[in-house]
Amino acid sequence: MILVLDTSLNSQQQNDLCLRLQTRGFFTRLVNQYGQLIVSVEGPKSSVIEHELASWQGVKKVVGDDNPYYLSSRDCLSGNSIVEVGGHEIKFGSNEIISIAGPCAIETEEVALEIAHQVKEAGCRIFRSMIFKPRSSPYSFQGLGRAGIPILQKIRQQTGLKILTEVRDPIEAELVLDHVDMLQVGARNMSNFQLLKYLGQINRPVLLKRGMGASIEELLCAAEYLISHGNTEVILCERGIRSFDRYTRFCFDIAAVPALKQLSHLPVVVDPSHACGKSSLVGPLTLASVAAGADGVMLETHVSPEKAYSDGTQSINPEELIDILHKGRKIAATLGRTLK
Ligand code: PEP
Ligand code: MN
């Protein structure tokens, strides 16, 4: 349950209110988000006290457990959240659709730099720079680990591209924090609530990928963990969900894009590469996503997809990247947007 408080309450009054709840057995946490003073109330059974709370002095609104993602929702913020990455130039959620490209994983310095230069040339501004790879098999390439950090630094220095990297736990987040502009929570960690709570307390935008078996509501609840723990710089990512059909790797849920935009003020990015698993389908899905209102696209790109250590079959080459972005820009323009 959430209480939206009157912002005119002074800190003594706020604390008194929290104490009153605590003596009734509730855990409380005060957060100040989107210009609203919020108390999150975790309790034994909140419905017992819900009605009573509405009449407490200073309580403007009681958001019951039937709305588990209030802070992520348009009820909380009717306009779009703008999430800036690495300064003021890149704004997710604005009129500009942002392109992110790069390999599945950083393999060697030489290849990573080659891809990064091509990605920059194609007009993208954020580089997928994964050094910690969550893999289904323990025998698959697990990423370079911390040895990859100097490569991220070089890419940043040489190309000016902003760096996106995945972290699977707080230790990895600590290691990379100073060298990256944006962190990714992968599909397999969308429900790693301890990680979400930790990333809620750091000062970096988070690209939060939908779990492959997660509902739209569960994705928004995961975003709620980040926001309610202090980090409003959250970007949602549709990356495909499991279906019975094995022709594509996952089933790209295109409806999730407008649905998330309707339910939430957070920017929505798509990852057609992991969704479909086939490079020949990445272009059409990217264009469909732009038409559906996505705020960003993430495209796995490699100079030699056939030699990629991982996900080569779904990786496009730089020429294909240029072609997809060119077509995407035309669709974006018809919607009064740009794609960069
Ligand atoms: C990735 O983007 O590197 C990745 C592993 O994707 P997902 O978590 O969506 O499987
Ligand atoms: Mn991949």
Coordinates of C-alpha atoms and ligand atoms in Angstrom, one line a residue:
M1 CA 0.0 0.0 0.0
I2 CA 1.1 3.6 -0.7
L3 CA 0.1 6.8 1.0
V4 CA 0.4 10.0 -0.9
L5 CA 1.0 12.7 1.7
D6 CA 0.2 16.4 1.7
T7 CA 3.6 18.0 0.8
S8 CA 3.0 20.7 3.4
L9 CA 3.5 18.2 6.2
N10 CA 6.8 19.1 8.0
S11 CA 9.3 16.4 8.8
Q12 CA 8.0 16.0 12.4
Q13 CA 4.5 15.4 11.1
Q14 CA 5.8 12.9 8.5
N15 CA 7.7 11.0 11.2
D16 CA 4.7 11.0 13.5
L17 CA 2.6 9.5 10.8
C18 CA 5.1 6.8 10.1
L19 CA 5.5 6.1 13.8
R20 CA 1.7 5.6 14.2
L21 CA 1.8 3.1 11.4
Q22 CA 4.8 1.3 12.9
T23 CA 3.1 0.9 16.3
R24 CA 0.3 -0.9 14.4
G25 CA 2.9 -3.4 12.9
F26 CA 3.6 -1.8 9.6
F27 CA 7.0 -1.1 8.0
T28 CA 7.2 2.4 6.4
R29 CA 9.5 4.1 4.0
L30 CA 9.3 7.7 3.0
V31 CA 10.2 8.6 -0.6
N32 CA 10.0 11.9 -2.5
Q33 CA 9.3 11.0 -6.1
Y34 CA 7.9 13.0 -9.0
G35 CA 7.2 15.9 -6.7
Q36 CA 5.0 13.7 -4.5
L37 CA 5.6 12.8 -0.9
I38 CA 5.0 9.0 -0.6
V39 CA 5.0 6.6 2.2
S40 CA 5.3 3.0 1.2
V41 CA 3.6 0.8 3.8
E42 CA 4.4 -2.9 4.0
G43 CA 2.0 -4.5 6.4
P44 CA 0.4 -7.5 7.9
K45 CA -2.9 -6.9 6.1
S46 CA -3.3 -3.5 4.7
S47 CA -7.0 -3.7 3.9
V48 CA -7.7 -3.6 7.7
I49 CA -6.4 -0.1 7.9
E50 CA -6.9 1.2 4.4
H51 CA -10.2 2.9 5.0
E52 CA -9.2 4.4 8.3
L53 CA -6.0 5.9 6.7
A54 CA -7.9 8.0 4.2
S55 CA -9.2 10.1 7.2
W56 CA -5.7 10.6 8.8
Q57 CA -4.5 14.2 8.7
G58 CA -2.1 14.8 5.9
V59 CA -3.0 11.8 3.8
K60 CA -4.1 12.9 0.4
K61 CA -4.5 9.5 -1.2
V62 CA -4.4 5.9 -0.3
V63 CA -3.2 3.6 -3.0
G64 CA -4.3 0.1 -2.2
D65 CA -2.7 -3.3 -3.0
D66 CA -4.9 -3.5 -6.1
N67 CA -2.5 -0.9 -7.7
P68 CA 0.9 -2.5 -7.1
Y69 CA 2.8 -0.2 -9.4
Y70 CA 1.5 3.3 -8.6
L71 CA 4.9 5.1 -9.0
S72 CA 5.4 3.6 -12.5
S73 CA 1.9 4.3 -13.6
R74 CA 0.2 7.2 -15.3
D75 CA -1.9 7.7 -12.2
C76 CA 1.2 9.0 -10.5
L77 CA 2.6 10.9 -13.5
S78 CA 0.4 11.7 -16.5
G79 CA 3.2 13.0 -18.7
N80 CA 6.2 11.1 -20.0
S81 CA 9.2 10.5 -17.9
I82 CA 12.3 11.7 -19.6
V83 CA 15.4 9.6 -18.8
E84 CA 18.7 11.2 -19.8
V85 CA 21.7 9.0 -20.4
G86 CA 25.3 10.4 -20.0
G87 CA 24.4 14.0 -20.0
H88 CA 21.6 16.1 -21.6
E89 CA 21.9 15.0 -25.2
I90 CA 20.2 11.6 -25.0
K91 CA 16.7 11.7 -23.7
F92 CA 14.6 8.6 -23.6
G93 CA 10.9 9.3 -23.6
S94 CA 11.3 12.4 -25.7
N95 CA 10.3 12.9 -29.4
E96 CA 13.6 11.3 -30.3
I97 CA 13.8 7.5 -30.6
I98 CA 17.2 6.3 -29.4
S99 CA 19.2 3.6 -31.1
I100 CA 21.5 1.3 -29.1
A101 CA 23.7 -1.2 -30.9
G102 CA 26.7 -3.4 -30.3
P103 CA 27.6 -7.1 -30.0
C104 CA 26.0 -9.6 -27.7
A105 CA 29.3 -9.5 -25.7
I106 CA 32.6 -7.7 -25.7
E107 CA 34.9 -10.4 -27.1
T108 CA 38.3 -8.8 -27.8
E109 CA 39.4 -5.2 -27.7
E110 CA 40.1 -5.1 -31.4
V111 CA 36.7 -6.5 -32.5
A112 CA 34.8 -4.4 -30.0
L113 CA 36.5 -1.2 -31.1
E114 CA 35.8 -2.1 -34.8
I115 CA 32.1 -2.6 -34.1
A116 CA 31.9 0.5 -31.9
H117 CA 33.3 2.7 -34.7
Q118 CA 30.8 1.2 -37.2
V119 CA 28.0 1.7 -34.8
K120 CA 29.0 5.3 -34.3
E121 CA 29.2 5.8 -38.1
A122 CA 25.7 4.4 -38.4
G123 CA 24.5 7.3 -36.2
C124 CA 23.8 5.3 -32.9
R125 CA 24.8 6.9 -29.6
I126 CA 24.7 4.1 -27.1
F127 CA 26.9 1.0 -27.3
R128 CA 25.9 -2.4 -25.9
S129 CA 29.0 -3.3 -24.0
M130 CA 28.3 -6.5 -22.1
I131 CA 31.2 -8.0 -20.1
F132 CA 29.1 -10.0 -17.6
K133 CA 27.0 -12.4 -19.6
P134 CA 24.1 -14.4 -18.1
R135 CA 24.2 -17.7 -20.1
S136 CA 21.9 -20.7 -20.0
S137 CA 24.8 -23.1 -20.1
P138 CA 27.8 -22.8 -17.7
Y139 CA 30.0 -23.9 -20.6
S140 CA 29.1 -20.9 -22.9
F141 CA 31.2 -17.8 -23.1
Q142 CA 30.5 -15.9 -19.8
G143 CA 32.0 -12.6 -20.9
L144 CA 35.4 -11.0 -20.2
G145 CA 34.4 -10.0 -16.7
R146 CA 36.3 -7.2 -15.0
A147 CA 39.1 -7.6 -17.6
G148 CA 36.7 -6.0 -20.0
I149 CA 36.5 -2.7 -18.1
P150 CA 39.6 -1.1 -19.8
I151 CA 37.9 -1.9 -23.2
L152 CA 34.8 -0.1 -22.2
Q153 CA 36.9 2.9 -21.2
K154 CA 38.7 2.9 -24.6
I155 CA 35.4 2.7 -26.5
R156 CA 34.0 5.6 -24.5
Q157 CA 37.2 7.7 -25.1
Q158 CA 37.7 6.9 -28.8
T159 CA 34.1 7.1 -30.0
G160 CA 32.2 9.2 -27.5
L161 CA 29.5 6.5 -27.5
K162 CA 27.6 6.1 -24.2
I163 CA 28.2 2.7 -22.6
L164 CA 25.4 0.3 -21.6
T165 CA 26.4 -2.8 -19.7
E166 CA 24.6 -5.6 -17.8
V167 CA 25.1 -6.3 -14.2
R168 CA 23.9 -9.4 -12.4
D169 CA 24.6 -8.4 -8.8
P170 CA 25.7 -5.4 -6.7
I171 CA 29.4 -6.3 -6.9
E172 CA 29.4 -6.1 -10.6
A173 CA 27.4 -2.8 -10.4
E174 CA 30.1 -1.3 -8.1
L175 CA 32.9 -2.5 -10.4
V176 CA 31.5 -0.8 -13.5
L177 CA 29.7 2.2 -12.1
D178 CA 32.4 4.8 -13.0
H179 CA 32.9 3.5 -16.5
V180 CA 29.3 3.2 -17.8
D181 CA 26.4 5.5 -18.6
M182 CA 23.6 3.1 -18.2
L183 CA 23.1 -0.3 -16.5
Q184 CA 21.0 -3.2 -17.8
V185 CA 19.0 -5.7 -15.7
G186 CA 18.6 -8.7 -18.0
A187 CA 15.5 -10.8 -18.5
R188 CA 16.8 -13.4 -16.1
N189 CA 17.2 -10.9 -13.4
M190 CA 14.0 -8.9 -13.7
S191 CA 12.7 -10.6 -10.6
N192 CA 15.9 -10.4 -8.7
F193 CA 14.4 -8.0 -6.1
Q194 CA 17.5 -7.6 -4.0
L195 CA 19.4 -6.4 -7.2
L196 CA 16.5 -4.1 -8.0
K197 CA 16.5 -2.6 -4.5
Y198 CA 20.3 -2.1 -4.7
L199 CA 20.0 -0.4 -8.2
G200 CA 17.2 1.7 -6.8
Q201 CA 19.8 3.4 -4.6
I202 CA 22.4 4.2 -7.3
N203 CA 22.7 7.1 -9.6
R204 CA 22.5 5.6 -13.1
P205 CA 19.7 4.9 -15.6
V206 CA 18.6 1.3 -15.6
L207 CA 17.4 -0.5 -18.7
L208 CA 15.0 -3.1 -17.2
K209 CA 14.3 -6.0 -19.5
R210 CA 11.0 -8.0 -19.3
G211 CA 11.5 -11.5 -18.0
M212 CA 10.8 -14.1 -20.6
G213 CA 7.9 -15.4 -18.5
A214 CA 6.8 -12.2 -17.0
S215 CA 3.5 -10.4 -17.5
I216 CA 3.3 -6.7 -18.2
E217 CA 2.2 -6.1 -14.6
E218 CA 5.2 -8.0 -13.3
L219 CA 7.5 -5.9 -15.4
L220 CA 5.9 -2.7 -14.0
C221 CA 6.2 -4.1 -10.5
A222 CA 9.9 -4.7 -11.1
A223 CA 10.2 -1.0 -12.2
E224 CA 8.3 -0.1 -9.0
Y225 CA 11.1 -1.7 -6.9
L226 CA 13.7 0.6 -8.6
I227 CA 11.6 3.7 -8.3
S228 CA 10.3 3.1 -4.8
H229 CA 14.0 2.6 -3.6
G230 CA 15.0 5.9 -5.1
N231 CA 15.9 5.6 -8.8
T232 CA 13.4 7.2 -11.2
E233 CA 15.8 6.7 -14.2
V234 CA 14.1 3.6 -15.4
I235 CA 13.6 2.5 -19.0
L236 CA 11.5 -0.6 -19.8
C237 CA 12.5 -3.1 -22.4
E238 CA 10.3 -5.6 -24.3
R239 CA 12.6 -8.5 -25.4
G240 CA 10.1 -11.3 -26.2
I241 CA 8.3 -13.9 -24.1
R242 CA 8.2 -17.7 -24.2
S243 CA 5.6 -19.2 -26.4
F244 CA 4.9 -22.7 -27.8
D245 CA 6.4 -21.7 -31.2
R246 CA 10.1 -22.5 -31.5
Y247 CA 10.6 -21.0 -34.9
T248 CA 11.5 -17.7 -33.3
R249 CA 13.6 -17.7 -30.2
F250 CA 10.9 -15.9 -28.2
C251 CA 7.6 -14.3 -29.1
F252 CA 8.0 -10.6 -29.6
D253 CA 5.1 -9.0 -27.8
I254 CA 4.5 -5.9 -30.0
A255 CA 1.3 -5.1 -28.1
A256 CA 3.4 -4.6 -25.0
V257 CA 4.9 -1.5 -26.5
P258 CA 1.7 0.6 -26.7
A259 CA 0.3 -1.2 -23.6
L260 CA 3.3 -0.1 -21.5
K261 CA 3.1 3.4 -22.9
Q262 CA -0.6 3.6 -21.9
L263 CA -0.1 2.2 -18.4
S264 CA 3.2 3.8 -17.6
H265 CA 5.0 7.1 -18.0
L266 CA 8.4 5.3 -18.3
P267 CA 10.2 5.1 -21.7
V268 CA 9.9 1.8 -23.6
V269 CA 12.7 0.3 -25.6
V270 CA 12.6 -2.9 -27.7
D271 CA 15.2 -5.6 -28.3
P272 CA 14.0 -7.4 -31.4
S273 CA 17.3 -9.3 -31.7
H274 CA 16.9 -11.4 -28.5
A275 CA 13.1 -11.7 -29.2
C276 CA 13.3 -13.3 -32.6
G277 CA 16.8 -14.9 -32.7
K278 CA 17.1 -14.4 -36.4
S279 CA 19.0 -11.6 -38.0
S280 CA 16.6 -11.5 -41.0
L281 CA 13.6 -10.7 -38.8
V282 CA 15.3 -7.9 -36.8
G283 CA 14.6 -5.2 -39.5
P284 CA 10.9 -5.8 -39.8
L285 CA 10.4 -6.0 -36.0
T286 CA 12.4 -2.8 -35.5
L287 CA 10.2 -1.0 -38.0
A288 CA 7.1 -2.3 -36.4
S289 CA 8.4 -1.2 -33.0
V290 CA 9.0 2.4 -34.2
A291 CA 5.4 2.4 -35.6
A292 CA 4.1 1.0 -32.3
G293 CA 5.6 3.9 -30.4
A294 CA 8.9 2.6 -29.0
D295 CA 11.2 5.2 -27.5
G296 CA 14.3 3.2 -28.4
V297 CA 15.6 0.2 -30.2
M298 CA 18.5 -2.1 -29.2
L299 CA 20.1 -4.1 -32.1
E300 CA 22.7 -6.7 -31.7
T301 CA 25.4 -5.8 -34.2
H302 CA 28.7 -7.5 -35.1
V303 CA 31.2 -6.9 -37.9
S304 CA 31.4 -10.7 -38.5
P305 CA 28.2 -12.2 -37.1
E306 CA 29.3 -15.7 -38.2
K307 CA 32.3 -15.4 -35.9
A308 CA 30.5 -13.9 -32.8
Y309 CA 31.1 -15.8 -29.6
S310 CA 27.4 -15.6 -28.8
D311 CA 24.1 -14.8 -30.6
G312 CA 25.7 -14.5 -34.0
T313 CA 22.5 -15.8 -35.7
Q314 CA 20.5 -12.9 -34.5
S315 CA 23.3 -10.3 -35.0
I316 CA 23.1 -7.9 -37.9
N317 CA 26.1 -6.5 -39.6
P318 CA 26.9 -2.7 -39.9
E319 CA 25.4 -2.4 -43.4
E320 CA 22.1 -4.0 -42.2
L321 CA 22.2 -1.6 -39.2
I322 CA 22.5 1.4 -41.5
D323 CA 19.6 0.1 -43.7
I324 CA 17.3 -0.6 -40.8
L325 CA 17.9 2.8 -39.2
H326 CA 17.4 4.5 -42.6
K327 CA 14.0 2.9 -43.0
G328 CA 13.1 3.4 -39.3
R329 CA 13.8 7.2 -39.7
K330 CA 11.2 7.4 -42.4
I331 CA 8.6 5.7 -40.2
A332 CA 9.6 7.9 -37.3
A333 CA 9.2 11.0 -39.4
T334 CA 5.6 10.1 -40.4
L335 CA 4.9 10.0 -36.7
G336 CA 6.6 13.4 -36.1
R337 CA 9.6 11.8 -34.4
T338 CA 13.2 11.3 -35.1
L339 CA 15.4 8.2 -34.8
K340 CA 19.0 8.6 -33.9
Ligands
PEP1 C1 21.3 -9.1 -23.4 O1 20.7 -8.1 -23.8 O2 22.6 -9.2 -23.4 C2 20.6 -10.3 -22.9 C3 21.2 -11.3 -22.3 O3 19.3 -10.3 -23.1 P1 18.1 -10.9 -22.3 O4 18.4 -10.6 -20.8 O5 16.9 -10.2 -22.8 O6 18.1 -12.4 -22.6
MN2 MN 22.8 -11.7 -26.9

